[in-house]
Coordinates of C-alpha atoms in Angstrom, one line a residue:
X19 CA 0.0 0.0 0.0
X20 CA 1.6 3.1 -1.0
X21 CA 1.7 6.2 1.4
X22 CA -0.9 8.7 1.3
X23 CA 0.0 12.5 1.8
X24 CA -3.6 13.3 3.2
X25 CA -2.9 16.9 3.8
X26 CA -1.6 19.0 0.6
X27 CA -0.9 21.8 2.3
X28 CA -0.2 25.6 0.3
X29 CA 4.0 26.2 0.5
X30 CA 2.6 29.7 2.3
X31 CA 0.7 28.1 5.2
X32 CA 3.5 25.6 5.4
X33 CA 6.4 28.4 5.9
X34 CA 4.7 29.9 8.9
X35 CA 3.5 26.1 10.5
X36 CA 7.4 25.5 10.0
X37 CA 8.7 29.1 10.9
X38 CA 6.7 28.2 14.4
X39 CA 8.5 24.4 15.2
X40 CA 12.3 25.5 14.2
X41 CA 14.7 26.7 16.3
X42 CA 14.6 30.7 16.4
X43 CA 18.5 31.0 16.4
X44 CA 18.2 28.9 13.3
X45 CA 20.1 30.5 10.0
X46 CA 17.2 32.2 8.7
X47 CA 18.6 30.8 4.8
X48 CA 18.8 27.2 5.8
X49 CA 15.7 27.5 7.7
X50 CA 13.7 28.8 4.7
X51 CA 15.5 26.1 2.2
X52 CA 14.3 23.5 4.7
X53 CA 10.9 25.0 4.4
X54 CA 10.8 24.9 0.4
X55 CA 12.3 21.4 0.3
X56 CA 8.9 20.7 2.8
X57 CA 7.0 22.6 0.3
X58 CA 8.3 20.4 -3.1
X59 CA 7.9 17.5 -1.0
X60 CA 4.5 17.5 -0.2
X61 CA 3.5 19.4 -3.7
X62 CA 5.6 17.8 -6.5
X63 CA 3.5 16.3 -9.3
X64 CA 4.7 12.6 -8.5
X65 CA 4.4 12.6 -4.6
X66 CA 2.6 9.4 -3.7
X67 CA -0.8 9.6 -4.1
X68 CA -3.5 11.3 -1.5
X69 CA -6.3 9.2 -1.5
X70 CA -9.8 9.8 1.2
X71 CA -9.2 5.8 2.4
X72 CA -7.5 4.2 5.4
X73 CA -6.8 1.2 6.2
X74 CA -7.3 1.0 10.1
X75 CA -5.2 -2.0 10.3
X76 CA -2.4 0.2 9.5
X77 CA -3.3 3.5 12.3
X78 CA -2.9 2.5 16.0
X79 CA -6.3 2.0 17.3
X80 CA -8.1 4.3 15.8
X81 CA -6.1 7.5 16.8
X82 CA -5.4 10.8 14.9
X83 CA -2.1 13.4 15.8
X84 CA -3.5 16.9 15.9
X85 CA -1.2 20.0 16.0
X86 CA -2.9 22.8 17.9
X87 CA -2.0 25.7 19.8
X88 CA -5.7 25.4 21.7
X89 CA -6.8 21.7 22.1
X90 CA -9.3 22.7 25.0
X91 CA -11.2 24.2 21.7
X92 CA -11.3 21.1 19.8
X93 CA -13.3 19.3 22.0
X94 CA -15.4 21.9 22.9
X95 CA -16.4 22.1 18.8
X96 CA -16.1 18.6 18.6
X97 CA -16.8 16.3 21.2
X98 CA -17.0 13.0 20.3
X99 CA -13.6 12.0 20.0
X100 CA -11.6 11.2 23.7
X101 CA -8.1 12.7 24.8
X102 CA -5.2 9.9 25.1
X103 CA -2.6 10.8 28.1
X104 CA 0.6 11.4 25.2
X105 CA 4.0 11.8 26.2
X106 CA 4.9 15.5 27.4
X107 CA 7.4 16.5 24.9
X108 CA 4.7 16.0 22.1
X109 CA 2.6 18.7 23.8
X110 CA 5.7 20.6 24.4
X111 CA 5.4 21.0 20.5
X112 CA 1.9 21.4 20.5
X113 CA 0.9 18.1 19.4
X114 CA -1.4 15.5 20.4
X115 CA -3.4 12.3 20.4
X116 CA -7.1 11.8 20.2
X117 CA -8.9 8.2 19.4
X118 CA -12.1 8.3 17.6
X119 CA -14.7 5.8 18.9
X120 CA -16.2 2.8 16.9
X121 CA -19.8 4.4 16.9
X122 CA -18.1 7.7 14.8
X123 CA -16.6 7.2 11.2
X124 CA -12.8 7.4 11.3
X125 CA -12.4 9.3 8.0
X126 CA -14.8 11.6 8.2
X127 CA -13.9 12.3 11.8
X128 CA -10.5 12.9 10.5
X129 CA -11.8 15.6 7.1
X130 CA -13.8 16.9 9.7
X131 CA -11.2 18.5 12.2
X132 CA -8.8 19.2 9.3
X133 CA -11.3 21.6 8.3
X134 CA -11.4 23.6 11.9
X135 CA -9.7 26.7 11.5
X136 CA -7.6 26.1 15.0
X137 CA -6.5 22.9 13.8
X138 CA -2.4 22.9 12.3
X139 CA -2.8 19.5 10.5
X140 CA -4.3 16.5 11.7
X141 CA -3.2 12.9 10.6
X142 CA -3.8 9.4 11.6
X143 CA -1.0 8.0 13.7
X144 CA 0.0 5.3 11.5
X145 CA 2.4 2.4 12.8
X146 CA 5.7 1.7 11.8
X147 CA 7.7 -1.4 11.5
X148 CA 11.1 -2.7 12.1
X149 CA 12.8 -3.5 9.0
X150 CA 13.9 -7.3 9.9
X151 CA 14.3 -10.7 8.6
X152 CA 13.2 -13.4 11.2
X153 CA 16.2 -14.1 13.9
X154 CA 18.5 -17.0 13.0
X155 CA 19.9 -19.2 15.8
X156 CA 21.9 -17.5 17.7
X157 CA 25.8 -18.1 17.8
X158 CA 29.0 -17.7 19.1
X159 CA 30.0 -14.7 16.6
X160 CA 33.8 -13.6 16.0
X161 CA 35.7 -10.5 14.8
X162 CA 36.7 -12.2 12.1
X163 CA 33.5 -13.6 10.9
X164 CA 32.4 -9.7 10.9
X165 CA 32.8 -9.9 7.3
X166 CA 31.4 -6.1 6.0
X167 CA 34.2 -4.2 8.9
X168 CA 36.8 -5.7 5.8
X169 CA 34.5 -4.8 3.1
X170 CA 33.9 -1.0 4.3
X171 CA 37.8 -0.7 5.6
X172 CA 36.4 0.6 8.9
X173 CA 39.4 -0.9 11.1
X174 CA 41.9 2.1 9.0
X175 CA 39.8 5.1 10.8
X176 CA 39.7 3.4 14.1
X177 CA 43.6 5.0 15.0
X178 CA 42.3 8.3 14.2
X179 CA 39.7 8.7 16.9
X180 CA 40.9 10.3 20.2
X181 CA 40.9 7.9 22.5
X182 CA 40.0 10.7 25.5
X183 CA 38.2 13.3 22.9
X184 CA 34.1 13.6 24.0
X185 CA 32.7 10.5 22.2
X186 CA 29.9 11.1 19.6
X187 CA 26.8 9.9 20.7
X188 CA 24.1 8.2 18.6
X189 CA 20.8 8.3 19.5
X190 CA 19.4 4.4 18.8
X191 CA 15.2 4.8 18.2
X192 CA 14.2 1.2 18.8
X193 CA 13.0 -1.3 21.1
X194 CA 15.5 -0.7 24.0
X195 CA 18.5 -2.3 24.3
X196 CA 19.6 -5.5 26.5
X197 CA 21.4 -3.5 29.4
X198 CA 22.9 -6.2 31.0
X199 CA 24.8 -7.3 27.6
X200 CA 28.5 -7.3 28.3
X201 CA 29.4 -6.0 24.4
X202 CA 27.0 -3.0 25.5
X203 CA 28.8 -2.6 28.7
X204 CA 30.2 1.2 29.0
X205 CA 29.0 1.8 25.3
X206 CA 25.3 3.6 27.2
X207 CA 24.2 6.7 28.1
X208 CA 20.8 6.8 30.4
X209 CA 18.4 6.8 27.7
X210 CA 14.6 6.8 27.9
X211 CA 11.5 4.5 27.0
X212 CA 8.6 6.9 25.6
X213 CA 6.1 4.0 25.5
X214 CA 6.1 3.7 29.2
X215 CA 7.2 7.0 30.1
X216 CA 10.2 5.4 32.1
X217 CA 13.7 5.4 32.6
X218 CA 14.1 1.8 32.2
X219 CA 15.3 1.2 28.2
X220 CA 15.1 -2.5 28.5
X221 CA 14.8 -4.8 25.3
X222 CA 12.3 -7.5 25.0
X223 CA 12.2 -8.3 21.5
X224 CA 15.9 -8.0 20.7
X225 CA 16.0 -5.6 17.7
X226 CA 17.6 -2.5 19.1
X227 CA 20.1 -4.5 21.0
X228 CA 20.9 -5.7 17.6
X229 CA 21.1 -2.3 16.1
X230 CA 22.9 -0.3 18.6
X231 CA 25.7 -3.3 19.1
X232 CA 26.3 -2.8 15.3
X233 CA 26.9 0.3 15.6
X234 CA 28.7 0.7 19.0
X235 CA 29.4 -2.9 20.5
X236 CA 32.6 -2.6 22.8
X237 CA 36.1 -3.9 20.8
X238 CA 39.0 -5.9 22.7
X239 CA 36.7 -7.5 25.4
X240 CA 37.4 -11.1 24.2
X241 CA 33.7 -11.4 23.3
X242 CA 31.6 -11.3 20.4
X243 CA 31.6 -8.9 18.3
X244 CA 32.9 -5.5 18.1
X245 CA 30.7 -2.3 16.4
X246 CA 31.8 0.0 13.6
X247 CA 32.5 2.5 15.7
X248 CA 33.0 1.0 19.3
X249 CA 34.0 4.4 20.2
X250 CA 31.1 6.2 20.1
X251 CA 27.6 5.9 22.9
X252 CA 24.6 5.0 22.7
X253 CA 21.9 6.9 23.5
X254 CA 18.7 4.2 23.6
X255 CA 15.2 5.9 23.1
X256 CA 13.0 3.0 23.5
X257 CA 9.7 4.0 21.1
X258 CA 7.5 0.6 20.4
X259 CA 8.3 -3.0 19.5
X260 CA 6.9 -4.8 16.9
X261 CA 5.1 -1.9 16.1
X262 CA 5.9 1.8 16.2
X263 CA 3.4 4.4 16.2
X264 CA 4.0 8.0 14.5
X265 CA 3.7 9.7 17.7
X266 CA 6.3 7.7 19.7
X267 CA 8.8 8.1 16.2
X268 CA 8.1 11.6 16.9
X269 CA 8.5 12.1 20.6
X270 CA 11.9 9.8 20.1
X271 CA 13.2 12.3 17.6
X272 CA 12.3 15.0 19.7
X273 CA 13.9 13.1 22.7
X274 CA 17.1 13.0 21.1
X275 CA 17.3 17.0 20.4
X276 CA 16.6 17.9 23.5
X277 CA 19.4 15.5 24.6
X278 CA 22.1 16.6 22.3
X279 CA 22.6 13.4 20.1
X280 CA 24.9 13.7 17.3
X281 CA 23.4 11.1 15.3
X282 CA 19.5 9.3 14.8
X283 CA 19.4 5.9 13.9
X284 CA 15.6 4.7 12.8
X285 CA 16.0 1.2 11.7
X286 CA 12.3 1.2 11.0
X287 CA 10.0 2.6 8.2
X288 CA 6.6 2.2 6.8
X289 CA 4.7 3.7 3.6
X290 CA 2.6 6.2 5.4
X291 CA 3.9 9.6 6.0
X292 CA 3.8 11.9 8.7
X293 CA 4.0 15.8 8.2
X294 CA 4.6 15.8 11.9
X295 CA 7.2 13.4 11.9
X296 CA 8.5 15.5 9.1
X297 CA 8.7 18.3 11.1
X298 CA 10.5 16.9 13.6
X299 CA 13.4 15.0 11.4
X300 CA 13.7 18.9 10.0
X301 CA 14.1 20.2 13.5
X302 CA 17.3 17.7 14.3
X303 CA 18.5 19.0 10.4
X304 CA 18.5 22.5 12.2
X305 CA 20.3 21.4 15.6
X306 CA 22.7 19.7 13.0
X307 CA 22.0 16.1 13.5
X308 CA 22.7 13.3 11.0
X309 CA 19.6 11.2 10.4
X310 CA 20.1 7.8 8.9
X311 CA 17.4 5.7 8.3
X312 CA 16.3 2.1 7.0
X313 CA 14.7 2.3 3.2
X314 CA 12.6 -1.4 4.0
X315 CA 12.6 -4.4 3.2
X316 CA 9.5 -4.9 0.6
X317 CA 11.7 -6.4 -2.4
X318 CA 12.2 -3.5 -4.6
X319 CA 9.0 -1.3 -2.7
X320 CA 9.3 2.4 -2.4
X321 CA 11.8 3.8 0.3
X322 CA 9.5 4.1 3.1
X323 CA 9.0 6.8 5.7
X324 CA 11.0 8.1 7.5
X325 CA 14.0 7.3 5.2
X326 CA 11.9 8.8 1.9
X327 CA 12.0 12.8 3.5
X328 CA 14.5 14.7 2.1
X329 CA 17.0 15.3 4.9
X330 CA 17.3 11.9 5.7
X331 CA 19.9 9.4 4.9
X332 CA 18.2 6.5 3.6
X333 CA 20.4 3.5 3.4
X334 CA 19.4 -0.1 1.5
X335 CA 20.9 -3.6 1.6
X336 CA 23.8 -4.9 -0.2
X337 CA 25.0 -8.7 0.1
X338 CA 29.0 -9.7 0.5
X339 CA 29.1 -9.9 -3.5
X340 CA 28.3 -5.8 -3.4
X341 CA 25.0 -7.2 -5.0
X342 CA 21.4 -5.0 -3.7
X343 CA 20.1 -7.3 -1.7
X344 CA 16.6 -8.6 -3.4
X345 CA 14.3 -7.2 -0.3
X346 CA 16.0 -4.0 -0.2
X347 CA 13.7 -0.8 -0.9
X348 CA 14.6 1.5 -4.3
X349 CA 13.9 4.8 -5.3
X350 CA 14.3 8.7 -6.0
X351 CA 14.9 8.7 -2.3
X352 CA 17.7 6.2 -1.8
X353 CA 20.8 7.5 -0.6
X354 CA 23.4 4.9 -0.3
X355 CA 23.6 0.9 -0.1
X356 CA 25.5 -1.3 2.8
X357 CA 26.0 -4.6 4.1
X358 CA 22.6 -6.0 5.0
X359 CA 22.9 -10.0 4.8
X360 CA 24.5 -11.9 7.1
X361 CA 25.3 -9.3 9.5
X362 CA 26.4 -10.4 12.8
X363 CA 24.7 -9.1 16.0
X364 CA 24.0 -8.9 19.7
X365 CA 21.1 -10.6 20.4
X366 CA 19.4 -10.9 23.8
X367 CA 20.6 -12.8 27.1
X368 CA 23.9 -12.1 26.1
X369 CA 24.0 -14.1 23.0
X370 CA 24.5 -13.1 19.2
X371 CA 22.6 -14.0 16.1
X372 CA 22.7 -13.4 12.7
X373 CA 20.5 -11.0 10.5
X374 CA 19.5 -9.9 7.8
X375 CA 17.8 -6.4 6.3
X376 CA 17.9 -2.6 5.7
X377 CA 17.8 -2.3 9.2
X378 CA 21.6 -3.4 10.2
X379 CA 22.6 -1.6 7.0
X380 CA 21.2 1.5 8.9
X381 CA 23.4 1.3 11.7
X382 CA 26.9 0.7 9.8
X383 CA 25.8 3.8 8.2
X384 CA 25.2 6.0 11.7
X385 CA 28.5 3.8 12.6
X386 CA 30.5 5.5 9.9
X387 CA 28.8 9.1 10.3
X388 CA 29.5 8.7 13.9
X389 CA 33.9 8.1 13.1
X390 CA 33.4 11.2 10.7
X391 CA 31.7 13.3 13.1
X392 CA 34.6 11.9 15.5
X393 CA 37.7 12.8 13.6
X394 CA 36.0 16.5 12.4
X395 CA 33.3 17.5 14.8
X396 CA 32.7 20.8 12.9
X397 CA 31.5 19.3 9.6
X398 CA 27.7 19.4 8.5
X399 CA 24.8 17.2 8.6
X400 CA 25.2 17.5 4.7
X401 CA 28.9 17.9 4.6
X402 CA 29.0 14.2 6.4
X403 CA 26.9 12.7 3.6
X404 CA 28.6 14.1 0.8
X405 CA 31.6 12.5 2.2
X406 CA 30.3 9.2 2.4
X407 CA 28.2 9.7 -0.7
X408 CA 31.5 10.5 -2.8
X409 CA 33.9 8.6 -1.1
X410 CA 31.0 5.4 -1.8
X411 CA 32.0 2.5 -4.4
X412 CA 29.3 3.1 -7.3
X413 CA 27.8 -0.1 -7.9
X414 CA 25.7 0.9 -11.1
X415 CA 27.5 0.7 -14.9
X416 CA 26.1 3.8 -15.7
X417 CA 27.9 7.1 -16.0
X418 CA 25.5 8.7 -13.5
X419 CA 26.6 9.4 -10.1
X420 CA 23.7 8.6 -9.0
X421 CA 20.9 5.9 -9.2
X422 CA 17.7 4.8 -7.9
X423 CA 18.8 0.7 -7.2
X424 CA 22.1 1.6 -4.9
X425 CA 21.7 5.9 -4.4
X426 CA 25.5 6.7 -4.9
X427 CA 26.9 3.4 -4.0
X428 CA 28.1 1.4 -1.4
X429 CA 28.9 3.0 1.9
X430 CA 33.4 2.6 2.7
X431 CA 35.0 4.3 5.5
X432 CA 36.6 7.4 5.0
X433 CA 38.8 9.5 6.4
X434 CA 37.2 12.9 6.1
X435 CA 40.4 14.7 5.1
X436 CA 40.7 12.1 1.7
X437 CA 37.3 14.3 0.1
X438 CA 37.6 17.7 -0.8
X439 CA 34.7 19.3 -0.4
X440 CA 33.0 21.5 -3.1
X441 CA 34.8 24.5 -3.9
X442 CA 31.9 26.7 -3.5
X443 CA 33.3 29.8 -4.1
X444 CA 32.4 30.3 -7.2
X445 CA 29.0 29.1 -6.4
X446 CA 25.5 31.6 -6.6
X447 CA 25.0 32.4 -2.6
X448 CA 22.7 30.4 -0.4
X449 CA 21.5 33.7 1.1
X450 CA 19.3 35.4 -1.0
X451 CA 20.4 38.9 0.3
X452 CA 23.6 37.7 -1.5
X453 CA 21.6 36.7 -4.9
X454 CA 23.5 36.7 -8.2
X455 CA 22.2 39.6 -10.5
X456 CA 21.1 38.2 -13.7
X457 CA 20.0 39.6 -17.1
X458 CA 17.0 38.4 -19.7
X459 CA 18.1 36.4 -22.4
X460 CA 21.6 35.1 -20.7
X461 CA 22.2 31.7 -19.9
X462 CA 24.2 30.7 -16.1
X463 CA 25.4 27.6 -15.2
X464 CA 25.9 26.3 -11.7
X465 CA 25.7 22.9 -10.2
X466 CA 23.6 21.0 -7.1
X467 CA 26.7 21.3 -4.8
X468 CA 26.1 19.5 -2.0
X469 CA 23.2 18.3 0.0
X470 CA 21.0 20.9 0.9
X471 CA 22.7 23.4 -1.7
X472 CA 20.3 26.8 -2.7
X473 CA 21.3 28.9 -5.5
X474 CA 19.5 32.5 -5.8
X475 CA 19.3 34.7 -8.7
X476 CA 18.0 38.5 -8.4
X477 CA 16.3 40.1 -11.5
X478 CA 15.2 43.8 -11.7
X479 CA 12.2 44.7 -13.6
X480 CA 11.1 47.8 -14.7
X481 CA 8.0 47.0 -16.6
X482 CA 5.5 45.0 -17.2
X483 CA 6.0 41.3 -19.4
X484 CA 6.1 37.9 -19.4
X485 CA 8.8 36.2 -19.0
X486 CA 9.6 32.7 -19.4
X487 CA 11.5 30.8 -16.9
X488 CA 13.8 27.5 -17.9
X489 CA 15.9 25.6 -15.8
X490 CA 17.9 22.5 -17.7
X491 CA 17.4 19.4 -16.9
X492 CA 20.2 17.0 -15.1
X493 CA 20.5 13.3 -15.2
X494 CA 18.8 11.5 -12.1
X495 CA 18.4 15.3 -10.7
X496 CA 15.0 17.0 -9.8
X497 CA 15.1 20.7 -9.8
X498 CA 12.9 23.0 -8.4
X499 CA 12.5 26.8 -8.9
X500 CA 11.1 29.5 -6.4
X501 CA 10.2 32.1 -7.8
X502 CA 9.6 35.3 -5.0
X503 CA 8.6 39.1 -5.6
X504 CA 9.8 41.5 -2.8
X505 CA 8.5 44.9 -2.3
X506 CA 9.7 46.7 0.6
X507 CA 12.3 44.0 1.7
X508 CA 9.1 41.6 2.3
X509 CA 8.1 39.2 0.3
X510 CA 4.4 39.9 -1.4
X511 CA 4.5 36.7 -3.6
X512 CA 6.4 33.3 -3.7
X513 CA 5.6 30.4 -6.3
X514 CA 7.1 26.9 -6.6
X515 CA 7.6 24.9 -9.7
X516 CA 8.5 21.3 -10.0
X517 CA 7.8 19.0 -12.6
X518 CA 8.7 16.1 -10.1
X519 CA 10.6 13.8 -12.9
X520 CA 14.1 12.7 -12.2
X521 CA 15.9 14.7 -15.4
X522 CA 13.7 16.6 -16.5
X523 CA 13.9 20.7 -17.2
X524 CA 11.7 23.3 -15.7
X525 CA 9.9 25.6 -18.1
X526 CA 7.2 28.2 -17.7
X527 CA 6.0 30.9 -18.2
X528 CA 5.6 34.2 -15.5
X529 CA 4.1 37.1 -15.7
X530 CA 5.6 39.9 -14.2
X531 CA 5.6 43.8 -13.0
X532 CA 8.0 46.1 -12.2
X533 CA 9.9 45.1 -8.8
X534 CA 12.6 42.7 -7.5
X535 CA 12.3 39.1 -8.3
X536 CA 14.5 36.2 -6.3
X537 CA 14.6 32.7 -7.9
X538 CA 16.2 29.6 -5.9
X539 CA 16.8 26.5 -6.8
X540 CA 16.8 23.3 -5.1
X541 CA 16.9 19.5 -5.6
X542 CA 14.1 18.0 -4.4
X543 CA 15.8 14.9 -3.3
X544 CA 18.7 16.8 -1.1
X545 CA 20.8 15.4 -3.9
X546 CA 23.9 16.6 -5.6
X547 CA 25.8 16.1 -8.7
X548 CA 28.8 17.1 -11.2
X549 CA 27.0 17.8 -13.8
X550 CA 26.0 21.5 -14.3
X551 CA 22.5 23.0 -14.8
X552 CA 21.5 25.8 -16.9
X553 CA 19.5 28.9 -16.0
X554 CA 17.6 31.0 -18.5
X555 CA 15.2 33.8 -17.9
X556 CA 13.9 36.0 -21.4
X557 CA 11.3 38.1 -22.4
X558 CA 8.2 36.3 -24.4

């Protein structure tokens, strides 16, 4: 079942909801990039498709996530629905959980408070799953049997961590981890369960333990196994089990800001969307966390949520052959590709097992973000991915950078001082008060940098015409062009266009009076490439 977007929301209203859940110290640029790339996401032509039906077996009995500054109001227009007790930081952000009765219609219960004026956005709180192949039997699991550490070269970056430097901490949202297990032991910082509201992180069902051990289990104890970054800490934010729920995703994301994680690990995904969760992942973009995320297991599905949003890492499954691994997720969306089969693990009562799926691909991932953050603290959410993105082994024969069965390739570990970074200073400015002046009927060429890259242009007009706007199309790239009129150092009028096809150009037409116009562009997918684009404004 593909996800449903059930709110199309206009890119104005959007801009103020996420003006409101952003930090205010935020760089007031990046925070309105982050707001457009919202915008295309929820409004490109080829978004999955928003449909008026819901499959219950798929929201967690029978409740709906409604952000409102003034929920006292909404049952005093509309009483028939009951308050659930939700966890405090999700009202912290104005958001909470109601559960609509049998005896009332869930959908239109749903249209219906979408429509009150006080209402933000209201959505069904959808569950999640883990993104896991049943458990083998467990075994007594080696070093040496840890076959991807050789195939990503992670043991060369291991001398360059400061043995006494503050460790990076990754934030692990799961099922809890297994405490007591001695490869976990020192690797933990107090974490929190969101379910039960509690302190106590402890894993039943095993999954998380295997997650954050692959990322972080302890080296030279003479047990087990030892993580791709046994270095770093584990922060465990225990948010479901078999099952996730939007809201505890959310409040787990929001959990790790507030606790100063470096890195999120979701090894979890489904096909239904969130905005709120979407809002939140954008948040931890702003406080500069790396999200990684899991792009399922449905052989070949769409990358599912929360992996598909644009800020997001998504990671699928290769096999020890650097082959995708047949289960593993595909799309505009993906990212990169790691070891996925096979993968050896913690598993509960101090045993290990062996695994399969996107979800243990995740974690090398966060593993490998988490040594790059911990040889250069001061590189970028987006600075990290390029890094791993270019320093990756491409896995398709085609000239393209990029592709939509492995993203940029297989994940290797890389010293962060082997990639030059983009020499950007040629580049149009991020900040629009810094926009390149342009003329009609000139042709500019620039290039999608980097993750999260924005290129403005400033055109003066002095009369009244229509123009027409063309932007050139770039393999496996989809562009986006804002178009803004200021008047009085405000902005009176913003417009997006996005054809939402992977290489296609932009063309349209726009009519115009005298004033300032701004144009950015953005790739819709947070990706990048070497290939230049073309910009072309003239007179029809």
């Amino acid at each position: 079942m593909r996800k449903r977007m059930l709110s199309v929301v206009a890119s104005v209203a959007i801009t103020a909801l996420l003006s409101s859940i952003l930090p205010t110290n935020a760089n007031a640029q990046e925070k309105m990039s982050l707001n457009r790339l919202k915008a295309s996401f929820y409004q490109q032509k080829n978004s999955r498709a928003v449909t008026s039906t819901i499959n219950l077996s798929k929201v967690k009995d029978r409740q709906i996530l409604i952000k409102t500054k003034d929920i006292n109001k909404v049952f005093s227009k509309y009483s028939g629905i009951k308050r659930l007790n939700s966890h405090d930081i999700l009202e912290t952000k104005d958001l909470y959980i109601v559960r609509v009765p049998e005896r009332l219609n869930y959908s239109t219960t749903l249209n219906t408070l979408k429509k009150l004026p006080f209402i933000l956005s209201a959505e069904p709180n959808y569950l999640q799953e883990r993104k896991v192949s049943a458990v083998r039997k467990p075994n007594d699991l080696y070093y040496k049997k840890q076959w991807y550490l050789n195939k990503i070269g992670v043991q060369a970056l291991w001398p360059l961590i400061k043995p006494n430097a503050k460790p990076v901490t990754v934030a692990v949202l799961d099922t809890g981890v297994d405490v007591s297990h001695p490869d976990l032991k020192g690797q933990l910082v107090q974490g929190y369960d969101i379910v039960r509201h509690s302190k106590n992180v402890n894993d039943w069902d095993g999954h998380g333990t295997a997650v954050a051990g692959t990322i972080a289990a302890k080296m030279n104890n003479k047990l087990g196994i030892v993580g791709v970054n046994p270095f770093a800490k584990i922060l465990p934010v225990r948010i479901g089990g078999e099952e996730i729920a939007d809201s505890d995703s959310i409040a787990g994301i929001y959990y790790a800001i507030k606790h100063h994680a470096d890195i999120i690990n979701m090894s979890y995904g489904g096909s239904e969307g969130s905005e709120a969760e979407f809002d939140a992942i954008l948040s931890a973009a702003q406080h500069g966390i790396t999200v990684v995320a899991a792009s399922g297991n449905e052989y070949g599905g769409e990358v599912e949520y929360p992996a598909a949003y644009p800020t997001v890492i998504s990671v699928g499954s290769t096999n020890n052959k650097n082959k995708i691994s047949d289960f593993s997720n595909v799309g505009p969306q993906l990212d990169l590709v790691a070891p996925g089969e096979n993968i050896k693990v913690l598993a509960l009562k101090n045993r290990y097992a062996l695994e399969d799926g996107t979800s243990f691909s995740t974690p090398i991932v966060s593993g490998l973000v988490s040594i790059i953050k911990s040889i250069s603290p001061s590189l970028k959410p987006n600075m990290i991915e390029y890094i791993l993105e270019k320093g990756a082994i491409p896995l398709s024969k085609s000239a393209s950078t990029w592709n939509q069965n492995s993203g940029y390739g297989m994940v290797r570990a890389i010293n962060p001082s082997s990639i030059k970074l983009p020499n950007v200073n040629d580049d149009v400015s991020d900040d629009r008060a810094k926009a390149k002046t342009i003329a009609l009927n000139k042709t500019y060429t620039n290039k999608y940098d980097l993750p999260m890259d924005s290129d403005w242009y400033k055109l003066e007009v002095t009369k009244n015409m229509t123009l027409k706007v063309e932007l050139s199309g770039v393999t496996n790239m989809d562009g986006i062009v804002w178009v803004d009129k200021m008047s009085k150092g405000k902005v009176t009028k913003e417009e997006m266009h996005n054809k939402g096809k992977l290489g296609a150009k932009e063309s349209f037409t726009y009519k115009v009076t005298p004033g300032t116009y701004y144009f950015q562009i953005l790739e819709a997918n947070n990706h990048w490439s070497t290939k230049p684009y073309s910009f072309k404004i003239k007179k029809v």
